[in-house]
mmCIF file with all atom_site columns, C-alpha atoms and ligand atoms in Angstrom:
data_model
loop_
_atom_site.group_PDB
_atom_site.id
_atom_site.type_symbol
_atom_site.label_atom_id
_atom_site.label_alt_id
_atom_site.label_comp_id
_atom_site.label_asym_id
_atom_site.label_entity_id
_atom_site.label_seq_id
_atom_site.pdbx_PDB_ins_code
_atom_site.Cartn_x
_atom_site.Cartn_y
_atom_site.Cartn_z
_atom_site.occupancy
_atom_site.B_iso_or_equiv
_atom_site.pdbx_formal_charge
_atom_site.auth_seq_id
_atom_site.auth_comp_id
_atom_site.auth_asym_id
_atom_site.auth_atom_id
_atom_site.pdbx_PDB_model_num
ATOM   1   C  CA  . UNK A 1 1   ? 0.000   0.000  0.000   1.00 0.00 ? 12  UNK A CA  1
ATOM   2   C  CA  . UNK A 1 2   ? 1.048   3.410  -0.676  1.00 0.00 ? 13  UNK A CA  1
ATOM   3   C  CA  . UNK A 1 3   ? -0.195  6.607  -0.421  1.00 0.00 ? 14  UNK A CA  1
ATOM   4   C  CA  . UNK A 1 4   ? -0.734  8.825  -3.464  1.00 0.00 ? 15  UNK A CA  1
ATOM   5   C  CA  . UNK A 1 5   ? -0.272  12.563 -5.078  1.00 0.00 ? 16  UNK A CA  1
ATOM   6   C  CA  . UNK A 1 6   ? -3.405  13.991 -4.642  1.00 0.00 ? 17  UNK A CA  1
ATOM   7   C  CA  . UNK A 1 7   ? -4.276  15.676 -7.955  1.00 0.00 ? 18  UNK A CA  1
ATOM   8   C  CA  . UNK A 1 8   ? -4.997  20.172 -6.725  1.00 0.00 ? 19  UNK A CA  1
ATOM   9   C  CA  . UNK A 1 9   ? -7.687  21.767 -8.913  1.00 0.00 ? 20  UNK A CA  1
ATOM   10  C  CA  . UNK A 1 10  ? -5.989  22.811 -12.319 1.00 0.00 ? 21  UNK A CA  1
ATOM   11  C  CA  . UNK A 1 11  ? -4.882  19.515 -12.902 1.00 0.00 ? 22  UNK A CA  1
ATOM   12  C  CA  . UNK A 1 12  ? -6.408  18.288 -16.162 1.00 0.00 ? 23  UNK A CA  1
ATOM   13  C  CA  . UNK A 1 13  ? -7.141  14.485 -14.875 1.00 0.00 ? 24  UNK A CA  1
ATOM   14  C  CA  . UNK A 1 14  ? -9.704  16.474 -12.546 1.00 0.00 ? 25  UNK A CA  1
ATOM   15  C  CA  . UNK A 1 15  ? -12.358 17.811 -15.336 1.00 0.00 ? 26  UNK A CA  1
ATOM   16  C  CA  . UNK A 1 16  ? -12.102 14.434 -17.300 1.00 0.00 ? 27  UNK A CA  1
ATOM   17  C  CA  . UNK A 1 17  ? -15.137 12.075 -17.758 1.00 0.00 ? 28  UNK A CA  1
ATOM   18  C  CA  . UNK A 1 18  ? -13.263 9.151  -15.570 1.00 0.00 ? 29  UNK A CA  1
ATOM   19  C  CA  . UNK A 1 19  ? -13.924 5.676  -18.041 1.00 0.00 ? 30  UNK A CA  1
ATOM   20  C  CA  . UNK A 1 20  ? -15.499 2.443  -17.029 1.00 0.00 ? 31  UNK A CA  1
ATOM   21  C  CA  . UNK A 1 21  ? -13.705 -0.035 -15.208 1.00 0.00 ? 32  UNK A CA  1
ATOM   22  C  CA  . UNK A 1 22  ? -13.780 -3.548 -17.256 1.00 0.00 ? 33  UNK A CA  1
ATOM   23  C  CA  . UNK A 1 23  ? -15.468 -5.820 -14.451 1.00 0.00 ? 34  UNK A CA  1
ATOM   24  C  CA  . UNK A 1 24  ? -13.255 -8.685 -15.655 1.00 0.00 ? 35  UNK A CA  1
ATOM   25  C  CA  . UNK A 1 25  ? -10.573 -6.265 -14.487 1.00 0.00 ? 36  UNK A CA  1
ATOM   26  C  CA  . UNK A 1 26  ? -11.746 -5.521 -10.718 1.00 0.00 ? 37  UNK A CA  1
ATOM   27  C  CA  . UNK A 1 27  ? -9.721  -8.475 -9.631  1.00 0.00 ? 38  UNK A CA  1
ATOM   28  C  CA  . UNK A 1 28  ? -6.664  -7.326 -10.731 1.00 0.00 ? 39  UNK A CA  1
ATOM   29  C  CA  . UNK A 1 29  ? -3.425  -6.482 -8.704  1.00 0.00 ? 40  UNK A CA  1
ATOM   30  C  CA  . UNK A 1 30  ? -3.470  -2.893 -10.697 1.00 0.00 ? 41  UNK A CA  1
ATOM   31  C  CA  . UNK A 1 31  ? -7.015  -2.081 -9.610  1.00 0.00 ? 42  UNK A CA  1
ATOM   32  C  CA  . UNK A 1 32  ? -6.963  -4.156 -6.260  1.00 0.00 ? 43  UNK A CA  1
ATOM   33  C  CA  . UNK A 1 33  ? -3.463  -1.756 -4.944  1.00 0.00 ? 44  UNK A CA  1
ATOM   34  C  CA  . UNK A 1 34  ? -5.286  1.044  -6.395  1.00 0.00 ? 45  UNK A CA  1
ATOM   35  C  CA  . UNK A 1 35  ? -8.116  0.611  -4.555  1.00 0.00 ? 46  UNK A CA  1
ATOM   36  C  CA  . UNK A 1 36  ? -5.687  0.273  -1.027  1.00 0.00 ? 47  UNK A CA  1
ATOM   37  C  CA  . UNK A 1 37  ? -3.815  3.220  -1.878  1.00 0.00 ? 48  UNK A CA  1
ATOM   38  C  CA  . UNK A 1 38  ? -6.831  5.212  -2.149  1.00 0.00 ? 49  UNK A CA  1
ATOM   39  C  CA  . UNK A 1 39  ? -7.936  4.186  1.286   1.00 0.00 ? 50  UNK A CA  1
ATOM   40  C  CA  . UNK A 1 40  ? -4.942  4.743  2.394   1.00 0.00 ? 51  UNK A CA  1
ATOM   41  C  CA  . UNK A 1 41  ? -4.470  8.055  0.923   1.00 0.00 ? 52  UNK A CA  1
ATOM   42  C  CA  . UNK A 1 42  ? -7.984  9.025  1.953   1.00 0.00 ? 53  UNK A CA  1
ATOM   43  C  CA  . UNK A 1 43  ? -7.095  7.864  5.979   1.00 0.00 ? 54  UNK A CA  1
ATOM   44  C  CA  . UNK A 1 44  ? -3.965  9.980  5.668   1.00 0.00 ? 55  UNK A CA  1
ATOM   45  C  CA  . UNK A 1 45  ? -5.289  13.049 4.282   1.00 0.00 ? 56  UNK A CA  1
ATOM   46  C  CA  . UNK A 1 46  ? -8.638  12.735 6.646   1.00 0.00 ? 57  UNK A CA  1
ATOM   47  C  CA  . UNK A 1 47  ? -10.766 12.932 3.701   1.00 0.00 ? 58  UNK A CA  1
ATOM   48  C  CA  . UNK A 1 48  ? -14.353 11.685 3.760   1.00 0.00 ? 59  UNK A CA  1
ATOM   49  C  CA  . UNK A 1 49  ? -14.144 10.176 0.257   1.00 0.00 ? 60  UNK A CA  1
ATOM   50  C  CA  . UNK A 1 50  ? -11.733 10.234 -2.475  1.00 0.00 ? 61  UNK A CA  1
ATOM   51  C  CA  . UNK A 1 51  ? -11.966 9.786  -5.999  1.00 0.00 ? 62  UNK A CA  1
ATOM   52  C  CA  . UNK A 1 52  ? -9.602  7.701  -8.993  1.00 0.00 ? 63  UNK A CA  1
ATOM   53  C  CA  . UNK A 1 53  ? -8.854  11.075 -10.578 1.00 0.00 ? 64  UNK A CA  1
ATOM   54  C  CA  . UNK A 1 54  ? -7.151  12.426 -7.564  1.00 0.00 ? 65  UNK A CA  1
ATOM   55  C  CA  . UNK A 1 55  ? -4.894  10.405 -7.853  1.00 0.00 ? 66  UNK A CA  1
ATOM   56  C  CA  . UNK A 1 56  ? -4.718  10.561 -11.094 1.00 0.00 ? 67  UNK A CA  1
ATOM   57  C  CA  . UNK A 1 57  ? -6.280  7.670  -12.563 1.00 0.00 ? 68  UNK A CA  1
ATOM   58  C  CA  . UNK A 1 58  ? -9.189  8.256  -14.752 1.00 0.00 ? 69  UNK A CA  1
ATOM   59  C  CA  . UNK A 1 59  ? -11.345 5.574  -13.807 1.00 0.00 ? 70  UNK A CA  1
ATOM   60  C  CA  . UNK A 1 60  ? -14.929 4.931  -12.419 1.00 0.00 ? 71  UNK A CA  1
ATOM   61  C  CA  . UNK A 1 61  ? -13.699 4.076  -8.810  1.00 0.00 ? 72  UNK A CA  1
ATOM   62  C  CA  . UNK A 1 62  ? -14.549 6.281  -5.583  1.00 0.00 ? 73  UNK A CA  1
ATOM   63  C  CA  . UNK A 1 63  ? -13.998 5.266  -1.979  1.00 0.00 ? 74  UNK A CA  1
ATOM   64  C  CA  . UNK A 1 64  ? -15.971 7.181  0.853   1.00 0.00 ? 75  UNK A CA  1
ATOM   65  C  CA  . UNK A 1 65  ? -15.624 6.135  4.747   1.00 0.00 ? 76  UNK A CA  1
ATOM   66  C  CA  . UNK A 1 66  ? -16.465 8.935  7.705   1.00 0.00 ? 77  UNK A CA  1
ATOM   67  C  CA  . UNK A 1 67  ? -15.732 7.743  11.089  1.00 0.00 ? 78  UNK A CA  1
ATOM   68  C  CA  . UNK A 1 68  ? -17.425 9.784  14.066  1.00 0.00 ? 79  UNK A CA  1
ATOM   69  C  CA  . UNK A 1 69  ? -16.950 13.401 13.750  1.00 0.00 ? 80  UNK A CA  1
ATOM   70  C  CA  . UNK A 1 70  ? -17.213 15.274 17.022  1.00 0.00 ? 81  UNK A CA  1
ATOM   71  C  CA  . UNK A 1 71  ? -18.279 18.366 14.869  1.00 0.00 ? 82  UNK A CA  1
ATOM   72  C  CA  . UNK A 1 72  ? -21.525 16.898 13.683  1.00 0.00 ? 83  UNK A CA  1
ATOM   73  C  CA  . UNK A 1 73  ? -22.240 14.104 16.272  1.00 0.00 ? 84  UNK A CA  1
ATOM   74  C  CA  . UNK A 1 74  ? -25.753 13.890 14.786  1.00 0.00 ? 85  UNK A CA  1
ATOM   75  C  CA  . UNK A 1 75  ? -24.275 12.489 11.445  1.00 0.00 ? 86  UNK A CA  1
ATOM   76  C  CA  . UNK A 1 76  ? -24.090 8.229  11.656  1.00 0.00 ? 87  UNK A CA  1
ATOM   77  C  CA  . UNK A 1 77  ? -20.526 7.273  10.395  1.00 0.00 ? 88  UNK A CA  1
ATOM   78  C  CA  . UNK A 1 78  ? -20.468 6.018  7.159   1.00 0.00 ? 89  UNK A CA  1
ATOM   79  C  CA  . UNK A 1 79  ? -18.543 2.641  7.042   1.00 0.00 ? 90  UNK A CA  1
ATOM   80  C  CA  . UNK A 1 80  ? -15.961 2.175  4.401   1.00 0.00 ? 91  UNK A CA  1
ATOM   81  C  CA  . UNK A 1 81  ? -17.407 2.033  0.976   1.00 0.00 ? 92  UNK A CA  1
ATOM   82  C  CA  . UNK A 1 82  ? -16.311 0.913  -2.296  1.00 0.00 ? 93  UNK A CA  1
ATOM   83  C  CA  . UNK A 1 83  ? -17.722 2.325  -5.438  1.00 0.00 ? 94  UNK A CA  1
ATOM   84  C  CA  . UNK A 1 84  ? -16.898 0.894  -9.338  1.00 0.00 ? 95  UNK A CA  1
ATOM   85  C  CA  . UNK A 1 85  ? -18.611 2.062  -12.261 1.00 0.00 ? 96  UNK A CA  1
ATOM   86  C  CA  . UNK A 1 86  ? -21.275 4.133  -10.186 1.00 0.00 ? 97  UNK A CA  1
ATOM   87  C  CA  . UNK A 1 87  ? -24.998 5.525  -11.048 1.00 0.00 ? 98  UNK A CA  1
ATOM   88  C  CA  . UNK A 1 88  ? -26.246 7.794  -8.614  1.00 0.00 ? 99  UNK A CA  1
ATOM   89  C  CA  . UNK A 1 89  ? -29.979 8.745  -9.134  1.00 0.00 ? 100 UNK A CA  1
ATOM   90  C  CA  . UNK A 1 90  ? -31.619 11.287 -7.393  1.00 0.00 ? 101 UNK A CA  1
ATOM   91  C  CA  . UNK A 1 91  ? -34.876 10.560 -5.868  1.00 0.00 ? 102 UNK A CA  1
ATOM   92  C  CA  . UNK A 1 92  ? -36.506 13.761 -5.501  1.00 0.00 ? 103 UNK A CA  1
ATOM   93  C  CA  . UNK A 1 93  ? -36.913 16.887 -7.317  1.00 0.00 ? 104 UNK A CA  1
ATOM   94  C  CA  . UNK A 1 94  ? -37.615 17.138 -10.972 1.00 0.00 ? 105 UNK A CA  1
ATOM   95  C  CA  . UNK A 1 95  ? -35.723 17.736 -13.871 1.00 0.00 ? 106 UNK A CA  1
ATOM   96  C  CA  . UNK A 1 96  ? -32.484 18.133 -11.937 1.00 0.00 ? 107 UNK A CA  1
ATOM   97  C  CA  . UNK A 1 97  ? -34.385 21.321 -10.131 1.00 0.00 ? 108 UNK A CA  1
ATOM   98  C  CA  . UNK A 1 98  ? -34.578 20.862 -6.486  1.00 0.00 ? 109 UNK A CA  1
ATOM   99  C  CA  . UNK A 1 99  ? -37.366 22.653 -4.122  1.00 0.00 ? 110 UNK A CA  1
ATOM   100 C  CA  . UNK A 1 100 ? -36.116 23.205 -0.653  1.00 0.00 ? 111 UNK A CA  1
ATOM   101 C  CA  . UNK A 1 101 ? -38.074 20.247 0.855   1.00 0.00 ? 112 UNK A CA  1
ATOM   102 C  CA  . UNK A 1 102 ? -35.509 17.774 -1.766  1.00 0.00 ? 113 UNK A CA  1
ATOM   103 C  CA  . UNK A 1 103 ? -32.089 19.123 -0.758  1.00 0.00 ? 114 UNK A CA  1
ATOM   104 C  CA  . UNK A 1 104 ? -29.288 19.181 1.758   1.00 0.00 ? 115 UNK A CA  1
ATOM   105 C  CA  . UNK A 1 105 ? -27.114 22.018 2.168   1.00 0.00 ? 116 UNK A CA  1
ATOM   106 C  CA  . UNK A 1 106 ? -24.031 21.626 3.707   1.00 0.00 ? 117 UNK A CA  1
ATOM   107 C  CA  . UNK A 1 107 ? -20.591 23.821 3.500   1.00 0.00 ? 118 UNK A CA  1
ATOM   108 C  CA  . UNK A 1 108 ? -18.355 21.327 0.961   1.00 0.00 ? 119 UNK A CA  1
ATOM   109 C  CA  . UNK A 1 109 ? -14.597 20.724 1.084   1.00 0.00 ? 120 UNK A CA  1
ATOM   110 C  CA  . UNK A 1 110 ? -12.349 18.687 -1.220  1.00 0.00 ? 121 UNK A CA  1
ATOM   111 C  CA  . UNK A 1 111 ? -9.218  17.333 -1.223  1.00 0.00 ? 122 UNK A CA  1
ATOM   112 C  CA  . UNK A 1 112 ? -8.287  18.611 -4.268  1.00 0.00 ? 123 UNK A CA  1
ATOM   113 C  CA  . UNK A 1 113 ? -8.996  22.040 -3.254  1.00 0.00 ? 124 UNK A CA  1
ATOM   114 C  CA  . UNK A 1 114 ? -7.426  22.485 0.104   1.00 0.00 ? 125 UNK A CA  1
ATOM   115 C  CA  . UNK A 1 115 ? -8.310  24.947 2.710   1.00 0.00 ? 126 UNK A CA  1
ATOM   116 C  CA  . UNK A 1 116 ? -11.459 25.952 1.049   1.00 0.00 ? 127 UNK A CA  1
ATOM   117 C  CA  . UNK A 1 117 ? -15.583 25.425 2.260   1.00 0.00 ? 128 UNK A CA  1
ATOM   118 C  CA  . UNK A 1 118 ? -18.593 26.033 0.306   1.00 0.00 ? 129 UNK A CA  1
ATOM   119 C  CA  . UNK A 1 119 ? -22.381 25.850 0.183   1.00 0.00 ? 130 UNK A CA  1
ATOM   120 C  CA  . UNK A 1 120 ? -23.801 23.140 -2.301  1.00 0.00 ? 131 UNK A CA  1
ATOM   121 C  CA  . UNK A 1 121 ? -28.002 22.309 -2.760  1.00 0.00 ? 132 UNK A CA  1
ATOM   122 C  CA  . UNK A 1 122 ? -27.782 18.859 -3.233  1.00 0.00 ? 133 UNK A CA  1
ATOM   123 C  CA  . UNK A 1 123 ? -30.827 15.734 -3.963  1.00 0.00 ? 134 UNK A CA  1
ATOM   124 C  CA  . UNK A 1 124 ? -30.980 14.786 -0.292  1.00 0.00 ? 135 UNK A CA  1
ATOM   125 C  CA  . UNK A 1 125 ? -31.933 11.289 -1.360  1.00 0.00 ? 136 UNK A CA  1
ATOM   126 C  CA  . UNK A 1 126 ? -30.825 9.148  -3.995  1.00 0.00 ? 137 UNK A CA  1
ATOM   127 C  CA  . UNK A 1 127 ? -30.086 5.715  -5.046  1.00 0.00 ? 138 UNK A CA  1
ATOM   128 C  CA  . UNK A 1 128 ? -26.783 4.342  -5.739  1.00 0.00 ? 139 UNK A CA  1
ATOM   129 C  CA  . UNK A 1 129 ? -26.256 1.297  -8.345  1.00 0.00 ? 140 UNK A CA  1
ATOM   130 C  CA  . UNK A 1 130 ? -22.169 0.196  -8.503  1.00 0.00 ? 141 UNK A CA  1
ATOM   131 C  CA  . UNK A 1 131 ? -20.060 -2.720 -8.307  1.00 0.00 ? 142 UNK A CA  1
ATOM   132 C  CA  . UNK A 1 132 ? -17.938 -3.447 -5.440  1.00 0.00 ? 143 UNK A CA  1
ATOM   133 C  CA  . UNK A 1 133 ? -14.069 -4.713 -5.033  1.00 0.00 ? 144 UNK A CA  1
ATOM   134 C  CA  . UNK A 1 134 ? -14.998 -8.176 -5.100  1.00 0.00 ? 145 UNK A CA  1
ATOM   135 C  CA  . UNK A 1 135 ? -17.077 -7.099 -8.491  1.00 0.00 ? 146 UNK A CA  1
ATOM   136 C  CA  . UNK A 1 136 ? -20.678 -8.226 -6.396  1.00 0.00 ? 147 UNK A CA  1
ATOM   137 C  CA  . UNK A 1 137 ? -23.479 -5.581 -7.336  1.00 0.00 ? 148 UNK A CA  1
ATOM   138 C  CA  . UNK A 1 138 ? -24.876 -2.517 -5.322  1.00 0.00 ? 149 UNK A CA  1
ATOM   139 C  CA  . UNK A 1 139 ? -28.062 -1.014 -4.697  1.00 0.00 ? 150 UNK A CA  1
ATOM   140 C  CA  . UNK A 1 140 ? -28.996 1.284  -1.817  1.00 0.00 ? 151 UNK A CA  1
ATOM   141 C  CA  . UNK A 1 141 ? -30.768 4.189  -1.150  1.00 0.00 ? 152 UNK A CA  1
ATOM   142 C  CA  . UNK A 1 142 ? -28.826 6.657  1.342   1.00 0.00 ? 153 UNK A CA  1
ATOM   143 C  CA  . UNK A 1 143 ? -29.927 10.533 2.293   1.00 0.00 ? 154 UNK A CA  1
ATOM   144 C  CA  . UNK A 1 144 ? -29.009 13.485 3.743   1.00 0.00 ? 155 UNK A CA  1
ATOM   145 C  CA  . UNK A 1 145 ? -24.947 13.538 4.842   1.00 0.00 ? 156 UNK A CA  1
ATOM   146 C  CA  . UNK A 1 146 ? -24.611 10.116 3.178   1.00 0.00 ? 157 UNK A CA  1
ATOM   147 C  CA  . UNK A 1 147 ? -26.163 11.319 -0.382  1.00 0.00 ? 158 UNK A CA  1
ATOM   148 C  CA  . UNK A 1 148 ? -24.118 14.077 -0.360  1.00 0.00 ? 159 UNK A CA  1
ATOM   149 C  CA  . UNK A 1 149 ? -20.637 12.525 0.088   1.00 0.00 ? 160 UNK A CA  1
ATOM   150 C  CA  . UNK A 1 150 ? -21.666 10.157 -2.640  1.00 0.00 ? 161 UNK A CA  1
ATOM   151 C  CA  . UNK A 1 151 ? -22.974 12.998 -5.004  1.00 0.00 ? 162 UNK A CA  1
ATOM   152 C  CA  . UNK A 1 152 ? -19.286 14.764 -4.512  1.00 0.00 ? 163 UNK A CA  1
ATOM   153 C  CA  . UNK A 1 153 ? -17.608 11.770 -5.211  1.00 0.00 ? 164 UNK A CA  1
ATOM   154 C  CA  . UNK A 1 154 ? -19.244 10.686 -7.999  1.00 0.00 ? 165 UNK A CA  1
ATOM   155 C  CA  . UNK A 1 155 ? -19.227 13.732 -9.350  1.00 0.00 ? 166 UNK A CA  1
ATOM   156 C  CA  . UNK A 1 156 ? -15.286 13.922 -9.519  1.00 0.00 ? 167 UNK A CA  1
ATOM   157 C  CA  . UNK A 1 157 ? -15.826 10.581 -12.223 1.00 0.00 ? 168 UNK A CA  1
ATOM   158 C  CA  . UNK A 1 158 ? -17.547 13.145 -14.613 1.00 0.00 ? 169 UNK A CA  1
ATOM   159 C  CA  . UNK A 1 159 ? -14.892 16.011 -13.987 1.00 0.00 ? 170 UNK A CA  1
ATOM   160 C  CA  . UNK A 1 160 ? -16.848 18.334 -12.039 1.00 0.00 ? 171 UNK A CA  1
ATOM   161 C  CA  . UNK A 1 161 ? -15.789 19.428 -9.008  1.00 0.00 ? 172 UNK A CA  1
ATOM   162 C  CA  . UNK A 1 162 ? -18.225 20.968 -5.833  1.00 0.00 ? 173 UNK A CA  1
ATOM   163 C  CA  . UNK A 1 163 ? -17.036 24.557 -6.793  1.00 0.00 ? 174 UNK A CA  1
ATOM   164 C  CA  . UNK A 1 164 ? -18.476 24.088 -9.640  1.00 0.00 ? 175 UNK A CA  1
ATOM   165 C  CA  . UNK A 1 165 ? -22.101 23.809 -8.090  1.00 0.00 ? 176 UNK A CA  1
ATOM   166 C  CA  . UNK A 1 166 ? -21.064 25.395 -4.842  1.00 0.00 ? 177 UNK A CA  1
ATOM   167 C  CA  . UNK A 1 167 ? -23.056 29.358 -4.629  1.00 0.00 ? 178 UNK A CA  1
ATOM   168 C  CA  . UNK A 1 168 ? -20.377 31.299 -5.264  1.00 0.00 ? 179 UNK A CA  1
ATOM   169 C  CA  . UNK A 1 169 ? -20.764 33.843 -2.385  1.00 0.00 ? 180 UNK A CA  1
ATOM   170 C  CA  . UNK A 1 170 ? -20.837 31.035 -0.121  1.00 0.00 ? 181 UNK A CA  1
ATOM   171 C  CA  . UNK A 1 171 ? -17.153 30.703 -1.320  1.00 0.00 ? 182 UNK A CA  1
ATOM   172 C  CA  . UNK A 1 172 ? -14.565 31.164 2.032   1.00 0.00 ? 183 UNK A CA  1
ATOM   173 C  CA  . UNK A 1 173 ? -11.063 30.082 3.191   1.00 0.00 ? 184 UNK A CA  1
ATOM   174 C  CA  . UNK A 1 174 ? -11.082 27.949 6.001   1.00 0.00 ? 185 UNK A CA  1
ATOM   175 C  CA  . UNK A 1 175 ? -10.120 30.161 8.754   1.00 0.00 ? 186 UNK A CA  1
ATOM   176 C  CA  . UNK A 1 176 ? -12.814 32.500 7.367   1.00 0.00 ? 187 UNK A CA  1
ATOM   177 C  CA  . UNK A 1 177 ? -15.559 29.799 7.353   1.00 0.00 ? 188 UNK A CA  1
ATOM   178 C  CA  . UNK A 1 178 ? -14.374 28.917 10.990  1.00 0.00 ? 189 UNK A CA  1
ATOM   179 C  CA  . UNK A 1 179 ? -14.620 32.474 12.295  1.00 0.00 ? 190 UNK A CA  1
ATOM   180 C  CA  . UNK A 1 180 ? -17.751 33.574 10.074  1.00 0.00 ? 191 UNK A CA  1
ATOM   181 C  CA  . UNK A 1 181 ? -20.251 30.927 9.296   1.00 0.00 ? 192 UNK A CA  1
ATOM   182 C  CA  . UNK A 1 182 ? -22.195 30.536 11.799  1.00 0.00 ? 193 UNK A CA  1
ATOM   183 C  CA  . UNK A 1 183 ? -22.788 27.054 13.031  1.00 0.00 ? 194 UNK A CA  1
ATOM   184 C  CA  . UNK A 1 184 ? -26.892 27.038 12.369  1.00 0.00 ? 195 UNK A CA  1
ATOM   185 C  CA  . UNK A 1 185 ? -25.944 28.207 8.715   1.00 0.00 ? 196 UNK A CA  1
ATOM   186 C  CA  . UNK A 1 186 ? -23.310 25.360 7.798   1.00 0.00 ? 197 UNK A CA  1
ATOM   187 C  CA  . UNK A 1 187 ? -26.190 22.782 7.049   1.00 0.00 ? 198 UNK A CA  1
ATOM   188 C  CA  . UNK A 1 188 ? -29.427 22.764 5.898   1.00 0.00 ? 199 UNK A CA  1
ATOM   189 C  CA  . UNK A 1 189 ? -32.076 19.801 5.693   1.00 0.00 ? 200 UNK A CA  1
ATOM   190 C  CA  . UNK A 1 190 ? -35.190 20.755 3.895   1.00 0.00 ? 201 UNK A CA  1
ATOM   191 C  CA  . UNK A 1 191 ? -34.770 23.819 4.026   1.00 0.00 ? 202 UNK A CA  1
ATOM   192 C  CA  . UNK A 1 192 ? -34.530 24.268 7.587   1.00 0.00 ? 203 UNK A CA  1
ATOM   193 C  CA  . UNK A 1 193 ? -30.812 24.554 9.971   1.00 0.00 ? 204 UNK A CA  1
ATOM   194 C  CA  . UNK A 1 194 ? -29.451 21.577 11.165  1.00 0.00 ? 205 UNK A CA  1
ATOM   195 C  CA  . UNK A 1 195 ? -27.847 22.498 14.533  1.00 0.00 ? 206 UNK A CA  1
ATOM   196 C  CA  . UNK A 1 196 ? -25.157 20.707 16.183  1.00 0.00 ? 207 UNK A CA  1
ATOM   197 C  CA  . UNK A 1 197 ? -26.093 19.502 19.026  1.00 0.00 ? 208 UNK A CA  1
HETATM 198 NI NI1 . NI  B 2 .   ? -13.570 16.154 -3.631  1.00 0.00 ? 18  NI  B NI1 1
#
């Protein structure tokens, strides 16, 4: 295992459509160490996800695992997940236009643009269809904190990146969001603040 380069925005390898991963190839050694590297790059950098193009492979692979985080205790960790070939559908909203009632708002970060928070409207549920690292198939529904992650992971396998669809005001260093976002404005659910408890 190793840990990887993490591709910084600017990098071409982050705005490509990532390609399919042969299932005949998930066994592999190539895509097998992949796979451990990107956990193990993810652990290191104390991501909640991380994508193939970060570390610059351009390939439908994501990995997303958040352990407790004292910050938003009323989040459930999400246990290590691995994602090949992935189709995320949204379950609410129409057209790709979300009322408040559909979405969850939360302050974004990325790896691949350190130091940096923003405010993204995302589907609050949807349903996730992939193949795993043993090459078994996926199908669950997750919402809320979950459904996010995934969207901004699975994203990154089309090239787009959560500044992209982040409101651009919402836009702030880290320091800044620490001292100036208010803690009842970092997330909304439905509409409505989700405070930390
Ligand atoms: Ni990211």
């Amino acid at each position: 295992m190793a840990i990887r380069k993490i591709a910084q925005m600017g990098e071409p390898v982050l705005r490509r459509k990532a390609e399919l991963i042969d299932p005949g190839r998930i066994g592999s050694t190539a895509i097998q160490t992949l796979i451990d590297d990107m956990i193990e790059t993810m652990h290191d950098a104390d991501g909640a996800g991380l994508a193939a193009p970060q570390v610059y492979e351009s390939l439908q692979l994501c990995v997303i695992e958040v352990g407790k985080n004292p910050r938003y205790p009323q989040f459930e960790p999400i246990p290590l997940t691995v994602l090949i070939n992935p189709v995320v559908t949204p379950l609410v909203g129409t057209e790709g236009v979300l009322a408040p009632e559909d979405s969850f708002q939360m302050y974004e970060g990325c790896l691949s643009v350190p130091g940096m928070r923003g405010q993204v409207a995302r589907a609050r549920k949807v349903r996730v269809q992939a193949l795993d690292r043993a090459g078994g198939a996926l199908d669950f529904v997750w919402e809320s904190f979950r459904a996010v992650v995934v969207q901004h992971e699975t994203d990154h396998l089309l090239g787009t990146l959560y500044v992209d669809r982040a409101d651009p005001k919402t836009l702030t260093f880290l320091r800044e969001y620490e001292r100036f976002v208010p803690s009842d404005s970092r997330i909304r659910d439905r509409g409505k603040a989700l405070v930390s408890s």
